[in-house]
Amino acid sequence: MRPHRGITEAMAHVTLSTGPMAVEIAFHDDVDVTEWLLYENPAIYAGRGHVQGQGRIFTESGRLVASYSIHAMVRAFDTDPRAVGGYSTA
């Protein structure tokens, strides 16, 4: 979300509501999740209240072990959640 002037990740769940609409993950090989993993997550699209991302997960040796895509909506809160009550950052 950095390319959008005035919008930061710190706003998530504070002044912005995000909600995944579709998530898909494919595991291509066995993977030890206790080992070092690298993931790349480029944003394909961000606009009109939607974001689309794709990602690939690699082992330390560079082996591709999984890939994923995600589509989510992003909306501004009409009212700051802290003003409504029951808000928690935990």
XYZ file of N, CA and C in Angstrom:
270
model
N 0.812 -1.193 0.000
C 0.000 0.000 0.000
C 0.854 1.254 0.000
N 2.135 1.159 0.074
C 2.981 2.350 0.140
C 2.808 3.325 -1.027
N 2.581 2.844 -2.257
C 2.485 3.806 -3.345
C 1.310 4.774 -3.236
N 0.361 4.510 -2.372
C -0.803 5.381 -2.249
C -0.532 6.453 -1.200
N -0.414 7.674 -1.643
C -0.100 8.802 -0.763
C -1.112 8.870 0.383
N -0.594 8.974 1.604
C -1.445 9.118 2.778
C -1.958 7.813 3.354
N -1.582 6.673 2.763
C -2.034 5.364 3.244
C -0.812 4.569 3.691
N -0.872 3.989 4.906
C 0.224 3.159 5.406
C -0.336 1.890 6.023
N 0.517 0.890 6.208
C 0.095 -0.353 6.851
C -0.348 -0.123 8.286
N 0.191 0.904 8.933
C -0.171 1.199 10.322
C -1.648 1.570 10.456
N -2.289 1.924 9.360
C -3.701 2.308 9.396
C -4.630 1.092 9.426
N -4.104 -0.089 9.084
C -4.927 -1.295 9.047
C -5.559 -1.560 10.405
N -6.853 -1.757 10.404
C -7.653 -2.058 11.598
C -7.735 -0.885 12.570
N -7.241 0.276 12.166
C -7.356 1.487 12.973
C -8.274 2.464 12.248
N -7.910 2.834 11.034
C -8.776 3.698 10.226
C -9.218 3.004 8.942
N -8.608 1.850 8.650
C -8.974 1.064 7.472
C -9.401 -0.333 7.883
N -10.413 -0.840 7.212
C -10.851 -2.215 7.409
C -10.407 -3.028 6.201
N -9.801 -4.175 6.443
C -9.389 -5.051 5.355
C -10.068 -6.400 5.521
N -10.411 -7.010 4.425
C -11.063 -8.312 4.491
C -10.709 -9.167 3.297
N -10.062 -10.314 3.530
C -9.760 -11.223 2.423
C -11.052 -11.735 1.789
N -11.092 -11.740 0.481
C -12.252 -12.250 -0.245
C -11.949 -13.593 -0.901
N -10.696 -13.800 -1.285
C -10.298 -15.067 -1.898
C -8.820 -15.297 -1.608
N -8.508 -16.489 -1.130
C -7.120 -16.861 -0.836
C -6.890 -18.251 -1.408
N -5.784 -18.412 -2.093
C -5.438 -19.716 -2.648
C -3.962 -19.966 -2.390
N -3.640 -21.160 -1.900
C -2.237 -21.521 -1.681
C -2.010 -22.913 -2.249
N -0.879 -23.088 -2.880
C -0.503 -24.386 -3.434
C 0.880 -24.746 -2.908
N 0.982 -25.927 -2.305
C 2.271 -26.435 -1.847
C 2.831 -27.325 -2.951
N 4.022 -27.000 -3.437
C 4.621 -27.717 -4.551
C 5.575 -28.814 -4.095
N 5.970 -28.776 -2.837
C 6.930 -29.745 -2.320
C 6.809 -29.760 -0.801
N 7.340 -30.799 -0.178
C 7.387 -30.825 1.281
C 8.260 -29.678 1.764
N 7.882 -29.103 2.910
C 8.637 -27.974 3.435
C 8.696 -28.077 4.952
N 9.861 -27.801 5.513
C 10.043 -27.756 6.963
C 9.864 -26.303 7.391
N 8.731 -25.997 7.999
C 8.422 -24.608 8.353
C 9.256 -24.091 9.523
N 10.066 -24.958 10.145
C 10.967 -24.484 11.200
C 12.278 -23.962 10.607
N 12.472 -24.174 9.307
C 13.671 -23.696 8.615
C 13.435 -22.296 8.060
N 14.514 -21.648 7.642
C 14.470 -20.323 7.037
C 13.682 -20.387 5.734
N 12.753 -19.457 5.534
C 11.986 -19.373 4.293
C 11.966 -17.928 3.816
N 11.988 -17.755 2.520
C 11.880 -16.428 1.915
C 10.561 -16.374 1.168
N 9.822 -15.291 1.357
C 8.636 -15.137 0.525
C 8.665 -13.789 -0.152
N 8.163 -13.776 -1.378
C 7.994 -12.522 -2.099
C 6.502 -12.317 -2.284
N 6.071 -11.077 -2.172
C 4.642 -10.791 -2.182
C 4.371 -9.495 -2.956
N 4.531 -9.524 -4.278
C 4.268 -8.301 -5.034
C 2.774 -7.999 -5.111
N 2.448 -6.735 -5.056
C 1.063 -6.301 -5.231
C 0.793 -6.204 -6.728
N -0.198 -6.919 -7.188
C -0.567 -6.911 -8.598
C -1.442 -5.697 -8.902
N -2.349 -5.384 -7.967
C -3.304 -4.293 -8.178
C -3.716 -3.730 -6.828
N -3.900 -2.428 -6.781
C -4.464 -1.772 -5.600
C -5.249 -0.565 -6.089
N -6.548 -0.600 -5.894
C -7.383 0.514 -6.311
C -8.853 0.176 -6.188
N -9.693 1.211 -6.178
C -11.145 1.042 -6.117
C -11.583 0.144 -4.960
N -10.839 0.205 -3.863
C -11.213 -0.552 -2.676
C -10.823 -2.018 -2.689
N -9.976 -2.411 -3.635
C -9.546 -3.803 -3.735
C -8.029 -3.876 -3.843
N -7.463 -4.967 -3.372
C -6.037 -5.244 -3.546
C -5.883 -6.687 -4.004
N -4.893 -6.927 -4.840
C -4.609 -8.267 -5.346
C -3.120 -8.503 -5.205
N -2.746 -9.629 -4.628
C -1.340 -9.960 -4.474
C -1.070 -11.400 -4.846
N 0.157 -11.667 -5.206
C 0.612 -13.020 -5.471
C 1.896 -13.232 -4.697
N 2.213 -14.458 -4.412
C 3.442 -14.699 -3.686
C 4.039 -16.052 -3.991
N 5.325 -16.136 -3.731
C 6.049 -17.395 -3.860
C 6.907 -17.574 -2.620
N 7.034 -18.809 -2.174
C 7.798 -19.124 -0.966
C 8.939 -20.064 -1.354
N 10.157 -19.676 -0.930
C 11.363 -20.410 -1.287
C 12.098 -20.880 -0.035
N 12.823 -21.985 -0.163
C 13.730 -22.422 0.899
C 15.007 -21.595 0.806
N 15.871 -21.759 1.791
C 17.143 -21.026 1.794
C 17.994 -21.366 0.572
N 17.846 -22.580 0.064
C 18.619 -22.981 -1.122
C 17.986 -22.487 -2.424
N 16.828 -21.828 -2.338
C 16.188 -21.270 -3.521
C 15.121 -22.147 -4.146
N 14.780 -23.252 -3.492
C 13.762 -24.161 -4.022
C 12.367 -23.581 -3.770
N 11.550 -23.491 -4.826
C 10.177 -23.015 -4.701
C 9.342 -24.112 -4.048
N 8.728 -23.816 -2.895
C 7.947 -24.833 -2.190
C 6.456 -24.517 -2.144
N 6.083 -23.264 -2.387
C 4.663 -22.914 -2.365
C 4.442 -21.611 -3.123
N 3.212 -21.420 -3.554
C 2.817 -20.148 -4.160
C 1.395 -19.841 -3.711
N 1.036 -18.567 -3.768
C -0.297 -18.179 -3.304
C -0.777 -16.922 -4.003
N -2.075 -16.692 -3.905
C -2.657 -15.432 -4.367
C -3.718 -15.019 -3.357
N -3.945 -13.718 -3.267
C -4.943 -13.192 -2.345
C -5.626 -11.986 -2.981
N -6.926 -11.918 -2.778
C -7.731 -10.774 -3.212
C -8.460 -10.287 -1.963
N -8.367 -9.004 -1.680
C -8.999 -8.468 -0.469
C -9.641 -7.119 -0.767
N -10.602 -6.772 0.069
C -11.194 -5.440 -0.028
C -10.582 -4.562 1.052
N -10.559 -3.267 0.798
C -10.048 -2.281 1.747
C -11.068 -1.155 1.813
N -11.507 -0.836 3.023
C -12.489 0.226 3.200
C -12.082 1.098 4.379
N -12.388 2.375 4.287
C -12.164 3.290 5.407
C -13.317 3.141 6.391
N -13.004 3.167 7.684
C -14.053 3.158 8.699
C -14.794 4.491 8.660
N -16.120 4.444 8.755
C -16.901 5.681 8.863
C -16.658 6.340 10.213
N -16.480 5.493 11.251
C -16.233 5.956 12.612
C -14.982 5.257 13.125
N -14.121 5.980 13.787
C -12.919 5.395 14.371
C -13.344 4.293 15.341
N -12.865 3.046 15.168
C -13.264 1.943 16.046
C -13.002 2.215 17.524
N -12.006 3.036 17.834
C -11.704 3.339 19.236
C -12.823 4.146 19.875
N -13.579 4.889 19.062
C -14.678 5.705 19.585
C -15.918 4.866 19.870
N -16.004 3.682 19.289
C -17.183 2.830 19.434
C -17.083 1.949 20.673
N -15.869 1.597 21.076
C -15.669 0.723 22.231
C -15.386 -0.694 21.788
N -14.753 -1.437 22.650
C -14.419 -2.818 22.351
C -13.220 -2.971 21.434
N -12.539 -1.876 21.143
C -11.387 -1.910 20.244
C -10.160 -2.416 20.987
N -9.404 -3.286 20.346
C -8.176 -3.800 20.943
C -7.124 -3.952 19.863
N -5.892 -3.610 20.167
C -4.798 -3.808 19.216
C -4.127 -5.153 19.427
N -4.570 -5.924 20.417
C -3.954 -7.221 20.709
C -4.431 -8.282 19.758
